[in-house]
PDB file of C-alpha atoms in Angstrom:
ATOM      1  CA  UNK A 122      -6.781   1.811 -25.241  1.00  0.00           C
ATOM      2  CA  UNK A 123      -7.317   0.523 -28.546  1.00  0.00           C
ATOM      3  CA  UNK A 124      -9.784  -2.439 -29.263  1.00  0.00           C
ATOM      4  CA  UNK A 125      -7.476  -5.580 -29.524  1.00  0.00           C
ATOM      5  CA  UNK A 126      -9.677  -7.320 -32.486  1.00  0.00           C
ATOM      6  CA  UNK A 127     -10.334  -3.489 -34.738  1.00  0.00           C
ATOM      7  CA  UNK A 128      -7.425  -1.722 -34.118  1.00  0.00           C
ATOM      8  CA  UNK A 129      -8.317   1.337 -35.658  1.00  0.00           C
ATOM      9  CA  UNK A 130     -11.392   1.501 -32.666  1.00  0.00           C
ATOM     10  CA  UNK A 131     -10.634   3.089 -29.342  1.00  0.00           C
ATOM     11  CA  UNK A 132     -11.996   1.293 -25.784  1.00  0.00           C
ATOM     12  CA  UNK A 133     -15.008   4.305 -25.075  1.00  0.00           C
ATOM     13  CA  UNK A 134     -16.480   4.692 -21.335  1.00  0.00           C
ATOM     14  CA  UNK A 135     -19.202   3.344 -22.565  1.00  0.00           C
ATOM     15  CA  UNK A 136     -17.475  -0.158 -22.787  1.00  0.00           C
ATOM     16  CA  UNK A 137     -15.643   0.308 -19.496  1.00  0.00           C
ATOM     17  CA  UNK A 138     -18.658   1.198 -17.924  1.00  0.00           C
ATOM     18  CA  UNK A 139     -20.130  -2.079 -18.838  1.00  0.00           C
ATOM     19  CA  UNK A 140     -17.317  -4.109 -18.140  1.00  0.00           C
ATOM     20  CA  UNK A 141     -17.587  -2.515 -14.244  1.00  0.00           C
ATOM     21  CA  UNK A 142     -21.105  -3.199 -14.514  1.00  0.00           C
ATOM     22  CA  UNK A 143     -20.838  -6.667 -15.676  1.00  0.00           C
ATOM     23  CA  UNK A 144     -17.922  -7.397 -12.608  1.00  0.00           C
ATOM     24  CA  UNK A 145     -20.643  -6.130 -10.213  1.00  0.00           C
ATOM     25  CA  UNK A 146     -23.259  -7.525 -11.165  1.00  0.00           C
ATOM     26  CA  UNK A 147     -21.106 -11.125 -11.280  1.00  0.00           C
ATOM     27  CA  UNK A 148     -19.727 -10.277  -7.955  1.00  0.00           C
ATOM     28  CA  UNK A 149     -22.828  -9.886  -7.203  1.00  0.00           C
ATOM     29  CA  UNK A 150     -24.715 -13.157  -8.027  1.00  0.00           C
ATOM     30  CA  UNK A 151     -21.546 -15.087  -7.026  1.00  0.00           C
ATOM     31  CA  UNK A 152     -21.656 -13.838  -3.547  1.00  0.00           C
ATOM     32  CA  UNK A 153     -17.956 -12.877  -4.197  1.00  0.00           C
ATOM     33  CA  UNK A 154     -16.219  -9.290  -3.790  1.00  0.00           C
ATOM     34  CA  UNK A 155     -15.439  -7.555  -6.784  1.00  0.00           C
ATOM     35  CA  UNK A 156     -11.562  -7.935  -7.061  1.00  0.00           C
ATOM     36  CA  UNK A 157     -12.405 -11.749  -6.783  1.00  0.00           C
ATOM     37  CA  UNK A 158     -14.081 -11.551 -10.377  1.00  0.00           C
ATOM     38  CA  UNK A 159     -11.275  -9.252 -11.814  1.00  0.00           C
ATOM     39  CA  UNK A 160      -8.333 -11.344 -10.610  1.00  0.00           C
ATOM     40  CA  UNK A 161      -9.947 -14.491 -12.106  1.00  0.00           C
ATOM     41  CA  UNK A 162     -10.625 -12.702 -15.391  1.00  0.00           C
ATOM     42  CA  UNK A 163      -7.100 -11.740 -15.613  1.00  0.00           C
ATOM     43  CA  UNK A 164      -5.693  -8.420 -17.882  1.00  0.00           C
ATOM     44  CA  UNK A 165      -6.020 -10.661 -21.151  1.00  0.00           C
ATOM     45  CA  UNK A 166      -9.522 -11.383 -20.732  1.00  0.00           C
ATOM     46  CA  UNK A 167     -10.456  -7.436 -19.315  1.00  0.00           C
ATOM     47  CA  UNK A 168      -9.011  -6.632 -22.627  1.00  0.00           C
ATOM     48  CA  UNK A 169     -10.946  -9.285 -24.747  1.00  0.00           C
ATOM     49  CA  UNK A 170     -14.150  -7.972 -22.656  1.00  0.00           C
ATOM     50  CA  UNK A 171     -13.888  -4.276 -23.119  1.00  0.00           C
ATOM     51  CA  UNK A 172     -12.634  -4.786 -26.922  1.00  0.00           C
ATOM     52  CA  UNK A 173     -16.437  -6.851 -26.984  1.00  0.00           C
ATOM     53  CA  UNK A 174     -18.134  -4.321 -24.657  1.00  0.00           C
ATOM     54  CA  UNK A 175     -20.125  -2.848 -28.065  1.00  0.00           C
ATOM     55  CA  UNK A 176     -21.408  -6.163 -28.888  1.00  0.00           C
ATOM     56  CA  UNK A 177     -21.999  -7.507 -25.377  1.00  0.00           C
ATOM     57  CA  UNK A 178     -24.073  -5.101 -24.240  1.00  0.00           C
ATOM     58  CA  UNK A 179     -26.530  -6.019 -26.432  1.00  0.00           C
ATOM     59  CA  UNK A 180     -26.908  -9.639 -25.210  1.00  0.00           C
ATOM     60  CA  UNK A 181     -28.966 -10.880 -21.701  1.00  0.00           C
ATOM     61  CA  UNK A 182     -26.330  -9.967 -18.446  1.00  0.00           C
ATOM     62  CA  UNK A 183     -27.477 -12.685 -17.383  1.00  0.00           C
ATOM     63  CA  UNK A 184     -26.199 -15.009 -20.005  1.00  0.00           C
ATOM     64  CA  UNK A 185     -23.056 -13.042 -19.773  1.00  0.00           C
ATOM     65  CA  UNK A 186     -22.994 -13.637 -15.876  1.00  0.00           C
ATOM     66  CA  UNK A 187     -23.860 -17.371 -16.780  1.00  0.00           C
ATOM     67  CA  UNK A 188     -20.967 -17.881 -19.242  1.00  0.00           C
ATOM     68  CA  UNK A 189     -18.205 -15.442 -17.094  1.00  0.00           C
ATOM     69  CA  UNK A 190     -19.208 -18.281 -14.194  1.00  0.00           C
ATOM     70  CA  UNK A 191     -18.356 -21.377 -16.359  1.00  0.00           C
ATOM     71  CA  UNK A 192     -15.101 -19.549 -18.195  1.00  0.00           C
ATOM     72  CA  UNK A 193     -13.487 -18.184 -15.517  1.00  0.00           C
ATOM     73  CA  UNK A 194     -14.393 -21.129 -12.976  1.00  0.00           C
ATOM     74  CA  UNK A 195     -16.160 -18.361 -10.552  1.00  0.00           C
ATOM     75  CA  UNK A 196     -17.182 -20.071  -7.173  1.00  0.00           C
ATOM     76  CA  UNK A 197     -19.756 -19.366  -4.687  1.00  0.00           C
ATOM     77  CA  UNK A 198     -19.088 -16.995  -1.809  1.00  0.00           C
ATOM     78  CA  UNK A 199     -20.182 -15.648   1.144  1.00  0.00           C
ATOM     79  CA  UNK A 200     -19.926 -11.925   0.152  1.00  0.00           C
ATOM     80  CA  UNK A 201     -23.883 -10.700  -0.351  1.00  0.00           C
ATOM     81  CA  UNK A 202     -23.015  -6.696  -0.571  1.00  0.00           C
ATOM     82  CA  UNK A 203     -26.720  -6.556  -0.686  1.00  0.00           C
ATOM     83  CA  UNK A 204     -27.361  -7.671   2.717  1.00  0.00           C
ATOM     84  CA  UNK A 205     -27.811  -4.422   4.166  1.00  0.00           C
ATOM     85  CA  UNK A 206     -29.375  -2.681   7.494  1.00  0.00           C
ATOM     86  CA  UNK A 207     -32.247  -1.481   5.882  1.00  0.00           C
ATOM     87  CA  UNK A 208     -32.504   1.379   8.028  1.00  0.00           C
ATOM     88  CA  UNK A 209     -29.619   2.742   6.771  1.00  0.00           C
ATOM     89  CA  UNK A 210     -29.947   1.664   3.395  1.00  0.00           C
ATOM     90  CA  UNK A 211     -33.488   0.939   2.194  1.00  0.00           C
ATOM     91  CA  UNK A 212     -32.538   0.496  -1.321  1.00  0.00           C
ATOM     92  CA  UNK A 213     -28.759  -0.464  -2.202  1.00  0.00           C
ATOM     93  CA  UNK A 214     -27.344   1.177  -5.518  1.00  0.00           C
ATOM     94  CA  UNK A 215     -27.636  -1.398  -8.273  1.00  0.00           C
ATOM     95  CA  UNK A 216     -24.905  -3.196 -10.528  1.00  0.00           C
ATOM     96  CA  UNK A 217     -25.251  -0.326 -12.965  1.00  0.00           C
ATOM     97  CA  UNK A 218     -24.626   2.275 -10.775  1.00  0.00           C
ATOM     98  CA  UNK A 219     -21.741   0.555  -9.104  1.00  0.00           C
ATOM     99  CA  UNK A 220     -20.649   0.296 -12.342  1.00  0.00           C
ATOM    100  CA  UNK A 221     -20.584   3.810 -13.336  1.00  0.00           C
ATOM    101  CA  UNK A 222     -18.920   4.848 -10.246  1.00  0.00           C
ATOM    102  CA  UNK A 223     -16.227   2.064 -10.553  1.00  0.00           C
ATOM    103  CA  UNK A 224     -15.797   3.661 -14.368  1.00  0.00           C
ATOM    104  CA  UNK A 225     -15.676   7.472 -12.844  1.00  0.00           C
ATOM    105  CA  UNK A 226     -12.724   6.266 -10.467  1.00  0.00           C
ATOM    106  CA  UNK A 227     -11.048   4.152 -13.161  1.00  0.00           C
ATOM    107  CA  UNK A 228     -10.817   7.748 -15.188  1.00  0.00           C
ATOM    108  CA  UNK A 229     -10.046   9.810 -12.761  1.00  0.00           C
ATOM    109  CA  UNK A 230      -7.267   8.090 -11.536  1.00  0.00           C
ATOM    110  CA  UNK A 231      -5.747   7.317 -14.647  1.00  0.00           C
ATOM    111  CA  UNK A 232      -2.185   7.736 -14.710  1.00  0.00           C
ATOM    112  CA  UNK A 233      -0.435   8.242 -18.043  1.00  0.00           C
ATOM    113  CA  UNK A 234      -0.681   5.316 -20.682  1.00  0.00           C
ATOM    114  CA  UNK A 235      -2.426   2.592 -18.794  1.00  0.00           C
ATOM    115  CA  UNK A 236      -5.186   1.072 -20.617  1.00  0.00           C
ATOM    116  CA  UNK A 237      -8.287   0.374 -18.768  1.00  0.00           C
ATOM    117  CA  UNK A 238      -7.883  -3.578 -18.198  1.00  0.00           C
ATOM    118  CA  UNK A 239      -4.771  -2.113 -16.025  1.00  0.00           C
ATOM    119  CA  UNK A 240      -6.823   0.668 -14.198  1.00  0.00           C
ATOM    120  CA  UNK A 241      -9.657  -2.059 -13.586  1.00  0.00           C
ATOM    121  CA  UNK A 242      -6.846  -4.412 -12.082  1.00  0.00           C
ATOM    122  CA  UNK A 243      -5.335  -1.174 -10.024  1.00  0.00           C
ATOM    123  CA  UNK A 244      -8.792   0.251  -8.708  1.00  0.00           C
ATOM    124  CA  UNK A 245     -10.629  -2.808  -7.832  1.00  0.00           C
ATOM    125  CA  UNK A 246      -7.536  -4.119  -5.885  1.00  0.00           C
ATOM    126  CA  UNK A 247      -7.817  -0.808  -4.101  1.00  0.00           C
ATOM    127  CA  UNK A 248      -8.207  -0.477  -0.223  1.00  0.00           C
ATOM    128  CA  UNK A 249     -11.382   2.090  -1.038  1.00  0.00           C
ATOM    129  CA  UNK A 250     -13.354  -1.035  -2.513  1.00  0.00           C
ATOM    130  CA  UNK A 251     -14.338  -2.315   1.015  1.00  0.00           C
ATOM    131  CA  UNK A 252     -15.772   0.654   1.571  1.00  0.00           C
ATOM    132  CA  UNK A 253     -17.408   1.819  -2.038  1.00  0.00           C
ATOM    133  CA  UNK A 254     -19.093  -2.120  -1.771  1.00  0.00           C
ATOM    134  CA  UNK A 255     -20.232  -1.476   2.164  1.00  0.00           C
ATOM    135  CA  UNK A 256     -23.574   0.618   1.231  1.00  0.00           C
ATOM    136  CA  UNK A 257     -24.477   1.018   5.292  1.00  0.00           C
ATOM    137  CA  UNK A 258     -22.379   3.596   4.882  1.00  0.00           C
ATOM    138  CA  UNK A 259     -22.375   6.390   2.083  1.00  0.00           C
ATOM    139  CA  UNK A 260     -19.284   6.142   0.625  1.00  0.00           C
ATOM    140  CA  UNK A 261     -20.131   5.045  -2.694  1.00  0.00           C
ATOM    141  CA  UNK A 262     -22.592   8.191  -2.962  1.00  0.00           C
ATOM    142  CA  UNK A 263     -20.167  10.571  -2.330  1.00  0.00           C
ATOM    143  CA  UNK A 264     -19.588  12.746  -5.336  1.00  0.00           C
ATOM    144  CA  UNK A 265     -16.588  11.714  -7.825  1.00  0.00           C
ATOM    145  CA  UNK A 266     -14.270  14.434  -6.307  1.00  0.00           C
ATOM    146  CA  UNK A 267     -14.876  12.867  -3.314  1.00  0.00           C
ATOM    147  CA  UNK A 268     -13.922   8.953  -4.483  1.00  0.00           C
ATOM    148  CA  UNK A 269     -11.343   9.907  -6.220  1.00  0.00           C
ATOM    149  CA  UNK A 270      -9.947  11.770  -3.085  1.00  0.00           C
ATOM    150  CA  UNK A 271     -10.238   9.010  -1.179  1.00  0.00           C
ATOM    151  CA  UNK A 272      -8.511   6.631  -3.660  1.00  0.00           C
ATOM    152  CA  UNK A 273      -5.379   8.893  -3.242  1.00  0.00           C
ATOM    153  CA  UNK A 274      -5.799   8.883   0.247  1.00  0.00           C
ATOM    154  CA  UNK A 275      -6.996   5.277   0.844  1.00  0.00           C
ATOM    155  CA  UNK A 276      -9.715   5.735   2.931  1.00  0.00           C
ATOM    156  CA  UNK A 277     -12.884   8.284   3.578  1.00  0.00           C
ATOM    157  CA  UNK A 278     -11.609   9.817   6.432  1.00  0.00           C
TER     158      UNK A 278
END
């Protein structure tokens, strides 16, 4: 994917791996489930985000949380993925991690031509998500092999 604003410039894992970051970490503090955050971004505005992902990682998340809540009219949910049975899961991943993982299967489920605002839209819509974002169980640990099997699949089982 080339970045929209410097055309010459190709979209690097690096800024899809903070744009997955960023939705999780949104998700996140909105109490909303990830595919919530990428719907209400929309393609145009993945594509504006990852073509800034070299510049915006720089900034506070937080202020980028902050201003993807007022832009993109984000409301309050219910959805706290970190409300977890601490005997199963003493310490849930954080946004980062979830981020790189969401990246991995993004990649390695690309299919030919589609530029990463599409595979965000495609793998966060997913079936798989519910259970990457339930971390009682250990689904989002699994190996990338593993994930991406799954994807194909549409469950763990």
């Amino acid at each position: 994917m080339k970045n929209i604003y410097f055309p010459d410039r190709d979209i690097t894992y690096d800024d899809l791996k903070f744009v997955c970051y960023m939705i999780e970490r949104t998700a996140r503090r909105c109490k909303q489930p990830n595919a919530y955050i990428v719907e209400h971004l929309g393609k145009d505005e993945l594509k504006r985000n990852l073509s800034l992902a070299d510049v915006l990682h720089s900034e506070n998340p937080e202020d980028i949380a902050d201003r993807w809540e007022a832009e993109y009219h984000l409301e309050k949910g219910t959805t706290d993925v970190l409300n977890t049975d601490k005997s199963l899961t003493p310490v849930p991943p954080t946004a980062l991690q979830m981020g790189k993982v969401y990246a991995r299967l993004i990649l390695s489920t690309r299919i030919s031509n589609e530029d990463f605002a599409d595979g965000i839209f495609r793998v966060y819509h997913s079936p798989i998500c519910q259970q990457l974002d339930n971390y009682n169980c250990s689904a989002y640990y699994e190996p990338s092999y593993v994930i991406t099997r799954a994807y194909y699949q549409g469950n763990f089982n």
